[in-house]
Structures are given as C-alpha cells and as structure tokens.
C-alpha cells in the first residue's frame, strides 16, 4: 500500500511562489511509493488545480464553509472548491479549533457539507499538552471522532481520512513516539469499529501529523495502523518533501 502524504502550507507562500513549487513538484514526483495531496492557501488553489491537472498530485484546501451558499461574507463553499478541481479539504485542524474556536459540532457540519459536494475530508483530531499530562489523550480523541463523524453513513467514511495530530507536537519540533502514535491509531479504529463496523475500522485511513521530518518520518509513518502523514513546515521545502514522497518505504 502506498502512503498518503498531505502537505499543509498553512498561511505561507504567495500564488507566484506556489506556482514555482508546483512546477518543480509535478515534474519531480514519481508516485511510486506515495500519493500526495498539497494544500496551499485559498488564493493559490486555482493555479494549483490548473498546474496539477492530469498529474499524480492532488490538491486540497485548508478549510471550507459549513454552509452551501449565501450571505456568508468571506467564506468559501465546497462547491466553489469542487468547481476549480480541488479534491480534498482539511477540516478541524488545531489552528482552526484553537485560534478560530471551531467546535466539533461545526466541524461535523463542515464534513457533511464537504462530503455532499464530493470532497474528501482530512479530519484532524488530537490532544493538548494539558490533556496528555492529565492522562486524557484517548478520551479526547474518542470524543472528537465521535462528534465529528456523528450522523455520517458508513459508505461516506470512504471519503474521510482521520489525521491524529497531538497539538503539543505541531510546529514544536517535538514529535510523538511510535508507541503514542500506534496507541492513538488503535483508539481511532476502535471508535470507528464501535460506531460502524469491523470493515470500516480496517478501511479508514489514519494519518499522523506533528513535527514530521526526514529523520522521524520512516518510523512514524510505518507504525501499526498508520497510512500516511500530514506535514506542515517540512512540506514548504519542495526538495525535502519531494525526497520523502519519492523514497518513503
Ligand atoms: P508541522 O505541522 O509538521 O509543522 O508540525 C503539522 C500540521 O500542522 O499539520
């Protein structure tokens, strides 16, 4: 099975910089070992979708509105993303949960709207350092997943990817251990098993994210129960991300 690698550029790179990045990435990516989804900023999405059309590289957005259309000034709808060729969307990243106060309820609504419009959802869950230090990690992940997938049909889970991203590991240079990641993947699959079925728990794709780098990526993405990774900082470096995407075992 190929690994699924997702690059979240966050609020970095102007469209002209993303254009240069993508020209290089598309030309250099072999697709032998990994599937890659790149998630630049909204304003870079049209050029990104255009440059990757017919290539092995897929494009994702970093956020989407929970509403279909109408008087929601400043929002971007799932249909708009779909229309320009975006295939994935990251929903519930901890930046959005913490800095923009997104709740599990809102995230659940965003997922439903995105799925209805044919987008694949990369749903982020993960505990804070305080949760971890008080032994609440697994309860937090369980609660987030239960609330985020509430009301989804089992067949819709085919378009849902769960990214386990411990908040204390994001952008800190402090990655989770192999044991942490394996245990979290087990909890994710257990919740899906309890809410759906054995098949759904086996089939759902589970990613790890949080300070992935060229040194830890091999061990962390080959953990039991992990199908790939969500990269922040490292994905901004086209040479490094290409190297991982082309060579990961
Ligand atoms: P990082 O970010 O790789 O820079 O820690 C991960 C993320 O925010 O998804």
PDB file of C-alpha atoms and ligand atoms in Angstrom:
ATOM      1  CA  UNK A   1       0.000   0.000   0.000  1.00  0.00           C
ATOM      2  CA  UNK A   2       1.240   3.467  -0.887  1.00  0.00           C
ATOM      3  CA  UNK A   3       1.463   6.023   1.904  1.00  0.00           C
ATOM      4  CA  UNK A   4      -0.782   9.078   1.766  1.00  0.00           C
ATOM      5  CA  UNK A   5       1.248  12.256   2.314  1.00  0.00           C
ATOM      6  CA  UNK A   6      -0.510  15.573   2.762  1.00  0.00           C
ATOM      7  CA  UNK A   7       1.267  18.933   2.781  1.00  0.00           C
ATOM      8  CA  UNK A   8      -0.466  21.744   4.659  1.00  0.00           C
ATOM      9  CA  UNK A   9       1.152  25.032   3.621  1.00  0.00           C
ATOM     10  CA  UNK A  10      -0.932  26.997   6.164  1.00  0.00           C
ATOM     11  CA  UNK A  11      -0.729  30.792   5.598  1.00  0.00           C
ATOM     12  CA  UNK A  12       2.541  30.630   3.687  1.00  0.00           C
ATOM     13  CA  UNK A  13       3.561  31.227   0.047  1.00  0.00           C
ATOM     14  CA  UNK A  14       2.075  33.733  -2.388  1.00  0.00           C
ATOM     15  CA  UNK A  15       0.429  32.258  -5.506  1.00  0.00           C
ATOM     16  CA  UNK A  16       3.571  33.034  -7.532  1.00  0.00           C
ATOM     17  CA  UNK A  17       5.665  31.029  -5.054  1.00  0.00           C
ATOM     18  CA  UNK A  18       3.180  28.138  -5.025  1.00  0.00           C
ATOM     19  CA  UNK A  19       3.313  28.132  -8.819  1.00  0.00           C
ATOM     20  CA  UNK A  20       7.101  27.654  -8.806  1.00  0.00           C
ATOM     21  CA  UNK A  21       6.791  24.993  -6.108  1.00  0.00           C
ATOM     22  CA  UNK A  22       4.200  23.028  -8.077  1.00  0.00           C
ATOM     23  CA  UNK A  23       6.063  23.163 -11.374  1.00  0.00           C
ATOM     24  CA  UNK A  24       9.003  21.579  -9.586  1.00  0.00           C
ATOM     25  CA  UNK A  25       6.944  19.090  -7.584  1.00  0.00           C
ATOM     26  CA  UNK A  26       4.876  17.810 -10.509  1.00  0.00           C
ATOM     27  CA  UNK A  27       7.996  17.357 -12.648  1.00  0.00           C
ATOM     28  CA  UNK A  28       9.897  15.531  -9.903  1.00  0.00           C
ATOM     29  CA  UNK A  29       7.244  13.349  -8.286  1.00  0.00           C
ATOM     30  CA  UNK A  30       7.368   9.658  -9.281  1.00  0.00           C
ATOM     31  CA  UNK A  31       4.238   8.406  -7.458  1.00  0.00           C
ATOM     32  CA  UNK A  32       5.838   5.014  -6.834  1.00  0.00           C
ATOM     33  CA  UNK A  33       5.650   4.997  -3.070  1.00  0.00           C
ATOM     34  CA  UNK A  34       3.140   7.638  -2.080  1.00  0.00           C
ATOM     35  CA  UNK A  35       0.006   9.508  -3.021  1.00  0.00           C
ATOM     36  CA  UNK A  36       0.413  13.239  -2.435  1.00  0.00           C
ATOM     37  CA  UNK A  37      -2.111  15.969  -1.679  1.00  0.00           C
ATOM     38  CA  UNK A  38      -0.863  19.554  -1.467  1.00  0.00           C
ATOM     39  CA  UNK A  39      -2.942  22.131   0.412  1.00  0.00           C
ATOM     40  CA  UNK A  40      -1.908  25.703  -0.425  1.00  0.00           C
ATOM     41  CA  UNK A  41      -3.828  28.836   0.587  1.00  0.00           C
ATOM     42  CA  UNK A  42      -7.215  29.591  -0.989  1.00  0.00           C
ATOM     43  CA  UNK A  43      -5.807  32.191  -3.383  1.00  0.00           C
ATOM     44  CA  UNK A  44      -3.271  29.663  -4.691  1.00  0.00           C
ATOM     45  CA  UNK A  45      -5.862  26.960  -5.332  1.00  0.00           C
ATOM     46  CA  UNK A  46      -6.901  27.895  -8.916  1.00  0.00           C
ATOM     47  CA  UNK A  47      -3.334  27.941 -10.253  1.00  0.00           C
ATOM     48  CA  UNK A  48      -2.537  24.801  -8.233  1.00  0.00           C
ATOM     49  CA  UNK A  49      -5.509  22.872  -9.600  1.00  0.00           C
ATOM     50  CA  UNK A  50      -4.605  24.026 -13.114  1.00  0.00           C
ATOM     51  CA  UNK A  51      -0.934  23.035 -12.852  1.00  0.00           C
ATOM     52  CA  UNK A  52      -1.651  19.597 -11.370  1.00  0.00           C
ATOM     53  CA  UNK A  53      -4.498  18.639 -13.718  1.00  0.00           C
ATOM     54  CA  UNK A  54      -3.819  15.171 -15.140  1.00  0.00           C
ATOM     55  CA  UNK A  55      -0.760  14.720 -12.899  1.00  0.00           C
ATOM     56  CA  UNK A  56      -0.257  12.431  -9.897  1.00  0.00           C
ATOM     57  CA  UNK A  57      -0.521  15.347  -7.470  1.00  0.00           C
ATOM     58  CA  UNK A  58      -3.882  16.144  -5.877  1.00  0.00           C
ATOM     59  CA  UNK A  59      -4.928  19.476  -4.428  1.00  0.00           C
ATOM     60  CA  UNK A  60      -6.677  20.178  -1.135  1.00  0.00           C
ATOM     61  CA  UNK A  61      -8.000  23.267   0.646  1.00  0.00           C
ATOM     62  CA  UNK A  62      -7.201  24.059   4.275  1.00  0.00           C
ATOM     63  CA  UNK A  63     -10.759  24.951   5.272  1.00  0.00           C
ATOM     64  CA  UNK A  64     -14.312  25.152   3.903  1.00  0.00           C
ATOM     65  CA  UNK A  65     -17.607  26.742   4.918  1.00  0.00           C
ATOM     66  CA  UNK A  66     -20.232  24.657   6.682  1.00  0.00           C
ATOM     67  CA  UNK A  67     -22.877  26.458   4.590  1.00  0.00           C
ATOM     68  CA  UNK A  68     -23.755  25.686   0.967  1.00  0.00           C
ATOM     69  CA  UNK A  69     -24.044  29.297  -0.307  1.00  0.00           C
ATOM     70  CA  UNK A  70     -25.482  32.704   0.535  1.00  0.00           C
ATOM     71  CA  UNK A  71     -24.748  35.681   2.773  1.00  0.00           C
ATOM     72  CA  UNK A  72     -21.578  34.407   4.476  1.00  0.00           C
ATOM     73  CA  UNK A  73     -19.109  37.181   3.713  1.00  0.00           C
ATOM     74  CA  UNK A  74     -15.543  35.966   3.432  1.00  0.00           C
ATOM     75  CA  UNK A  75     -16.393  32.269   3.345  1.00  0.00           C
ATOM     76  CA  UNK A  76     -15.517  29.714   0.638  1.00  0.00           C
ATOM     77  CA  UNK A  77     -18.007  26.978  -0.226  1.00  0.00           C
ATOM     78  CA  UNK A  78     -17.421  23.321  -1.007  1.00  0.00           C
ATOM     79  CA  UNK A  79     -18.995  23.770  -4.466  1.00  0.00           C
ATOM     80  CA  UNK A  80     -16.512  26.552  -5.286  1.00  0.00           C
ATOM     81  CA  UNK A  81     -13.616  24.280  -4.362  1.00  0.00           C
ATOM     82  CA  UNK A  82     -15.027  21.391  -6.346  1.00  0.00           C
ATOM     83  CA  UNK A  83     -15.620  23.636  -9.348  1.00  0.00           C
ATOM     84  CA  UNK A  84     -11.945  24.545  -9.684  1.00  0.00           C
ATOM     85  CA  UNK A  85     -10.735  20.947  -9.311  1.00  0.00           C
ATOM     86  CA  UNK A  86      -9.936  20.728  -5.601  1.00  0.00           C
ATOM     87  CA  UNK A  87     -10.434  17.149  -4.361  1.00  0.00           C
ATOM     88  CA  UNK A  88      -9.593  17.274  -0.646  1.00  0.00           C
ATOM     89  CA  UNK A  89     -10.168  19.584   2.292  1.00  0.00           C
ATOM     90  CA  UNK A  90      -8.553  19.689   5.731  1.00  0.00           C
ATOM     91  CA  UNK A  91     -11.232  20.132   8.380  1.00  0.00           C
ATOM     92  CA  UNK A  92     -10.764  20.751  12.097  1.00  0.00           C
ATOM     93  CA  UNK A  93      -7.032  21.499  12.093  1.00  0.00           C
ATOM     94  CA  UNK A  94      -5.981  22.579  15.590  1.00  0.00           C
ATOM     95  CA  UNK A  95      -5.154  26.069  14.227  1.00  0.00           C
ATOM     96  CA  UNK A  96      -8.869  26.364  13.390  1.00  0.00           C
ATOM     97  CA  UNK A  97     -10.079  24.688  16.579  1.00  0.00           C
ATOM     98  CA  UNK A  98      -7.901  26.830  18.870  1.00  0.00           C
ATOM     99  CA  UNK A  99      -7.448  30.168  17.079  1.00  0.00           C
ATOM    100  CA  UNK A 100     -10.870  30.366  15.418  1.00  0.00           C
ATOM    101  CA  UNK A 101     -12.787  28.494  18.109  1.00  0.00           C
ATOM    102  CA  UNK A 102     -14.162  25.814  15.792  1.00  0.00           C
ATOM    103  CA  UNK A 103     -16.225  23.273  17.728  1.00  0.00           C
ATOM    104  CA  UNK A 104     -16.744  19.582  16.988  1.00  0.00           C
ATOM    105  CA  UNK A 105     -20.318  20.491  16.071  1.00  0.00           C
ATOM    106  CA  UNK A 106     -19.196  23.000  13.425  1.00  0.00           C
ATOM    107  CA  UNK A 107     -16.562  20.558  12.169  1.00  0.00           C
ATOM    108  CA  UNK A 108     -19.247  17.871  11.838  1.00  0.00           C
ATOM    109  CA  UNK A 109     -21.366  20.254   9.744  1.00  0.00           C
ATOM    110  CA  UNK A 110     -18.396  21.185   7.560  1.00  0.00           C
ATOM    111  CA  UNK A 111     -17.653  17.498   6.949  1.00  0.00           C
ATOM    112  CA  UNK A 112     -21.250  16.826   5.928  1.00  0.00           C
ATOM    113  CA  UNK A 113     -21.309  19.795   3.538  1.00  0.00           C
ATOM    114  CA  UNK A 114     -17.939  18.853   2.040  1.00  0.00           C
ATOM    115  CA  UNK A 115     -18.945  15.202   1.540  1.00  0.00           C
ATOM    116  CA  UNK A 116     -22.234  16.201  -0.041  1.00  0.00           C
ATOM    117  CA  UNK A 117     -20.257  18.172  -2.596  1.00  0.00           C
ATOM    118  CA  UNK A 118     -17.867  15.329  -3.378  1.00  0.00           C
ATOM    119  CA  UNK A 119     -14.795  16.469  -1.450  1.00  0.00           C
ATOM    120  CA  UNK A 120     -12.610  14.097   0.564  1.00  0.00           C
ATOM    121  CA  UNK A 121     -12.202  15.252   4.166  1.00  0.00           C
ATOM    122  CA  UNK A 122      -8.979  15.138   6.157  1.00  0.00           C
ATOM    123  CA  UNK A 123     -10.303  15.469   9.692  1.00  0.00           C
ATOM    124  CA  UNK A 124      -7.785  16.439  12.374  1.00  0.00           C
ATOM    125  CA  UNK A 125      -8.021  15.286  15.979  1.00  0.00           C
ATOM    126  CA  UNK A 126      -5.543  15.444  18.847  1.00  0.00           C
ATOM    127  CA  UNK A 127      -4.978  16.325  22.459  1.00  0.00           C
ATOM    128  CA  UNK A 128      -3.341  19.341  24.110  1.00  0.00           C
ATOM    129  CA  UNK A 129      -0.316  19.020  26.359  1.00  0.00           C
ATOM    130  CA  UNK A 130      -2.569  19.547  29.398  1.00  0.00           C
ATOM    131  CA  UNK A 131      -4.811  16.670  28.232  1.00  0.00           C
ATOM    132  CA  UNK A 132      -1.767  14.473  27.792  1.00  0.00           C
ATOM    133  CA  UNK A 133      -0.313  15.352  31.179  1.00  0.00           C
ATOM    134  CA  UNK A 134      -3.582  14.511  32.899  1.00  0.00           C
ATOM    135  CA  UNK A 135      -3.997  11.182  31.109  1.00  0.00           C
ATOM    136  CA  UNK A 136      -6.923  12.327  28.950  1.00  0.00           C
ATOM    137  CA  UNK A 137      -5.419  11.720  25.495  1.00  0.00           C
ATOM    138  CA  UNK A 138      -7.582   8.789  24.475  1.00  0.00           C
ATOM    139  CA  UNK A 139     -10.809  10.245  25.901  1.00  0.00           C
ATOM    140  CA  UNK A 140     -10.201  13.472  23.966  1.00  0.00           C
ATOM    141  CA  UNK A 141      -9.530  11.688  20.668  1.00  0.00           C
ATOM    142  CA  UNK A 142     -12.517   9.403  21.177  1.00  0.00           C
ATOM    143  CA  UNK A 143     -14.837  12.321  21.894  1.00  0.00           C
ATOM    144  CA  UNK A 144     -13.592  14.362  18.907  1.00  0.00           C
ATOM    145  CA  UNK A 145     -14.055  11.470  16.486  1.00  0.00           C
ATOM    146  CA  UNK A 146     -17.491  10.520  17.787  1.00  0.00           C
ATOM    147  CA  UNK A 147     -18.697  14.116  17.451  1.00  0.00           C
ATOM    148  CA  UNK A 148     -17.043  14.733  14.077  1.00  0.00           C
ATOM    149  CA  UNK A 149     -18.459  11.638  12.333  1.00  0.00           C
ATOM    150  CA  UNK A 150     -21.868  11.859  14.020  1.00  0.00           C
ATOM    151  CA  UNK A 151     -24.647  11.156  11.510  1.00  0.00           C
ATOM    152  CA  UNK A 152     -22.359  10.034   8.667  1.00  0.00           C
ATOM    153  CA  UNK A 153     -23.290   6.873   6.763  1.00  0.00           C
ATOM    154  CA  UNK A 154     -20.722   4.101   6.705  1.00  0.00           C
ATOM    155  CA  UNK A 155     -20.162   4.436   2.950  1.00  0.00           C
ATOM    156  CA  UNK A 156     -19.300   8.126   3.446  1.00  0.00           C
ATOM    157  CA  UNK A 157     -16.303   7.101   5.565  1.00  0.00           C
ATOM    158  CA  UNK A 158     -14.584   6.092   2.316  1.00  0.00           C
ATOM    159  CA  UNK A 159     -14.072   9.818   1.777  1.00  0.00           C
ATOM    160  CA  UNK A 160     -12.977  10.555   5.343  1.00  0.00           C
ATOM    161  CA  UNK A 161      -9.357  10.418   6.495  1.00  0.00           C
ATOM    162  CA  UNK A 162      -8.539  10.876  10.174  1.00  0.00           C
ATOM    163  CA  UNK A 163      -5.300  12.706  10.991  1.00  0.00           C
ATOM    164  CA  UNK A 164      -4.039  12.209  14.537  1.00  0.00           C
ATOM    165  CA  UNK A 165      -2.178  15.393  15.355  1.00  0.00           C
ATOM    166  CA  UNK A 166      -1.246  15.865  19.014  1.00  0.00           C
ATOM    167  CA  UNK A 167      -1.360  19.636  19.480  1.00  0.00           C
ATOM    168  CA  UNK A 168       1.825  19.668  21.557  1.00  0.00           C
ATOM    169  CA  UNK A 169       3.668  18.140  18.585  1.00  0.00           C
ATOM    170  CA  UNK A 170       2.544  20.628  15.929  1.00  0.00           C
ATOM    171  CA  UNK A 171       5.242  23.065  14.887  1.00  0.00           C
ATOM    172  CA  UNK A 172       7.219  22.376  18.077  1.00  0.00           C
ATOM    173  CA  UNK A 173       9.906  20.028  16.806  1.00  0.00           C
ATOM    174  CA  UNK A 174       8.645  17.526  19.407  1.00  0.00           C
ATOM    175  CA  UNK A 175       7.100  14.568  17.626  1.00  0.00           C
ATOM    176  CA  UNK A 176       5.027  11.846  19.292  1.00  0.00           C
ATOM    177  CA  UNK A 177       6.707   8.477  19.865  1.00  0.00           C
ATOM    178  CA  UNK A 178       5.982   5.358  17.822  1.00  0.00           C
ATOM    179  CA  UNK A 179       4.112   3.955  20.840  1.00  0.00           C
ATOM    180  CA  UNK A 180       1.990   7.148  21.184  1.00  0.00           C
ATOM    181  CA  UNK A 181       1.081   7.015  17.501  1.00  0.00           C
ATOM    182  CA  UNK A 182       0.277   3.292  17.497  1.00  0.00           C
ATOM    183  CA  UNK A 183      -1.932   3.683  20.557  1.00  0.00           C
ATOM    184  CA  UNK A 184      -3.744   6.676  19.039  1.00  0.00           C
ATOM    185  CA  UNK A 185      -4.335   4.784  15.766  1.00  0.00           C
ATOM    186  CA  UNK A 186      -5.813   1.925  17.823  1.00  0.00           C
ATOM    187  CA  UNK A 187      -8.218   4.310  19.551  1.00  0.00           C
ATOM    188  CA  UNK A 188      -9.271   5.871  16.234  1.00  0.00           C
ATOM    189  CA  UNK A 189     -10.026   2.446  14.760  1.00  0.00           C
ATOM    190  CA  UNK A 190     -11.777   1.273  17.932  1.00  0.00           C
ATOM    191  CA  UNK A 191     -14.163   4.246  17.835  1.00  0.00           C
ATOM    192  CA  UNK A 192     -14.947   3.569  14.170  1.00  0.00           C
ATOM    193  CA  UNK A 193     -15.421  -0.127  14.970  1.00  0.00           C
ATOM    194  CA  UNK A 194     -17.877   0.682  17.761  1.00  0.00           C
ATOM    195  CA  UNK A 195     -19.788   3.268  15.748  1.00  0.00           C
ATOM    196  CA  UNK A 196     -19.741   1.385  12.416  1.00  0.00           C
ATOM    197  CA  UNK A 197     -18.146  -1.984  11.685  1.00  0.00           C
ATOM    198  CA  UNK A 198     -15.002  -4.053  11.661  1.00  0.00           C
ATOM    199  CA  UNK A 199     -14.624  -3.366   7.929  1.00  0.00           C
ATOM    200  CA  UNK A 200     -14.959   0.400   8.385  1.00  0.00           C
ATOM    201  CA  UNK A 201     -12.385   0.373  11.195  1.00  0.00           C
ATOM    202  CA  UNK A 202      -9.946  -1.529   8.986  1.00  0.00           C
ATOM    203  CA  UNK A 203     -10.541   0.524   5.831  1.00  0.00           C
ATOM    204  CA  UNK A 204     -10.459   4.051   7.236  1.00  0.00           C
ATOM    205  CA  UNK A 205      -7.211   5.857   6.512  1.00  0.00           C
ATOM    206  CA  UNK A 206      -5.404   7.158   9.592  1.00  0.00           C
ATOM    207  CA  UNK A 207      -2.533   9.646   9.354  1.00  0.00           C
ATOM    208  CA  UNK A 208      -0.057  11.037  11.855  1.00  0.00           C
ATOM    209  CA  UNK A 209       0.953  14.701  11.901  1.00  0.00           C
ATOM    210  CA  UNK A 210       3.161  16.813  14.158  1.00  0.00           C
ATOM    211  CA  UNK A 211       6.800  17.770  13.565  1.00  0.00           C
ATOM    212  CA  UNK A 212       7.371  15.122  10.919  1.00  0.00           C
ATOM    213  CA  UNK A 213      10.841  15.438   9.414  1.00  0.00           C
ATOM    214  CA  UNK A 214      13.211  13.426   7.237  1.00  0.00           C
ATOM    215  CA  UNK A 215      14.641  11.651  10.295  1.00  0.00           C
ATOM    216  CA  UNK A 216      11.440  10.538  12.052  1.00  0.00           C
ATOM    217  CA  UNK A 217       9.168  10.041   9.043  1.00  0.00           C
ATOM    218  CA  UNK A 218      10.212   6.434   8.323  1.00  0.00           C
ATOM    219  CA  UNK A 219       9.462   5.199  11.838  1.00  0.00           C
ATOM    220  CA  UNK A 220       6.321   7.261  12.431  1.00  0.00           C
ATOM    221  CA  UNK A 221       4.606   6.532   9.139  1.00  0.00           C
ATOM    222  CA  UNK A 222       5.348   2.826   9.333  1.00  0.00           C
ATOM    223  CA  UNK A 223       3.678   2.422  12.719  1.00  0.00           C
ATOM    224  CA  UNK A 224       0.950  -0.194  13.019  1.00  0.00           C
ATOM    225  CA  UNK A 225      -2.359   1.318  11.934  1.00  0.00           C
ATOM    226  CA  UNK A 226      -0.908   4.398  10.204  1.00  0.00           C
ATOM    227  CA  UNK A 227      -1.448   5.015   6.475  1.00  0.00           C
ATOM    228  CA  UNK A 228       0.469   8.243   5.979  1.00  0.00           C
ATOM    229  CA  UNK A 229       1.283  11.676   7.302  1.00  0.00           C
ATOM    230  CA  UNK A 230       0.173  15.285   7.488  1.00  0.00           C
ATOM    231  CA  UNK A 231       3.140  17.622   7.119  1.00  0.00           C
ATOM    232  CA  UNK A 232       3.302  21.310   7.965  1.00  0.00           C
ATOM    233  CA  UNK A 233       6.692  23.003   7.956  1.00  0.00           C
ATOM    234  CA  UNK A 234       8.566  20.307   6.056  1.00  0.00           C
ATOM    235  CA  UNK A 235       6.123  20.398   3.134  1.00  0.00           C
ATOM    236  CA  UNK A 236       7.081  24.021   2.421  1.00  0.00           C
ATOM    237  CA  UNK A 237      10.512  22.832   1.333  1.00  0.00           C
ATOM    238  CA  UNK A 238       9.898  21.383  -2.119  1.00  0.00           C
ATOM    239  CA  UNK A 239      13.167  19.427  -2.292  1.00  0.00           C
ATOM    240  CA  UNK A 240      12.716  17.815   1.102  1.00  0.00           C
ATOM    241  CA  UNK A 241       9.064  16.969   0.541  1.00  0.00           C
ATOM    242  CA  UNK A 242       9.786  15.536  -2.890  1.00  0.00           C
ATOM    243  CA  UNK A 243      12.578  13.432  -1.474  1.00  0.00           C
ATOM    244  CA  UNK A 244      10.257  11.936   1.155  1.00  0.00           C
ATOM    245  CA  UNK A 245       7.395  11.466  -1.312  1.00  0.00           C
ATOM    246  CA  UNK A 246       9.599   9.658  -3.820  1.00  0.00           C
ATOM    247  CA  UNK A 247      11.543   7.496  -1.402  1.00  0.00           C
ATOM    248  CA  UNK A 248       9.408   6.650   1.623  1.00  0.00           C
ATOM    249  CA  UNK A 249       9.283   2.918   2.318  1.00  0.00           C
TER     250      UNK A 249
HETATM  251  P1  LIG B   1       4.234  20.619  11.488  1.00  0.00           P
HETATM  252  O1  LIG B   1       2.656  20.874  11.276  1.00  0.00           O
HETATM  253  O2  LIG B   1       4.605  19.488  10.591  1.00  0.00           O
HETATM  254  O3  LIG B   1       4.886  21.897  11.128  1.00  0.00           O
HETATM  255  O4  LIG B   1       4.394  20.250  12.948  1.00  0.00           O
HETATM  256  C1  LIG B   1       1.768  19.808  11.164  1.00  0.00           C
HETATM  257  C2  LIG B   1       0.380  20.314  10.940  1.00  0.00           C
HETATM  258  O5  LIG B   1       0.036  21.386  11.432  1.00  0.00           O
HETATM  259  O6  LIG B   1      -0.419  19.665  10.260  1.00  0.00           O
END
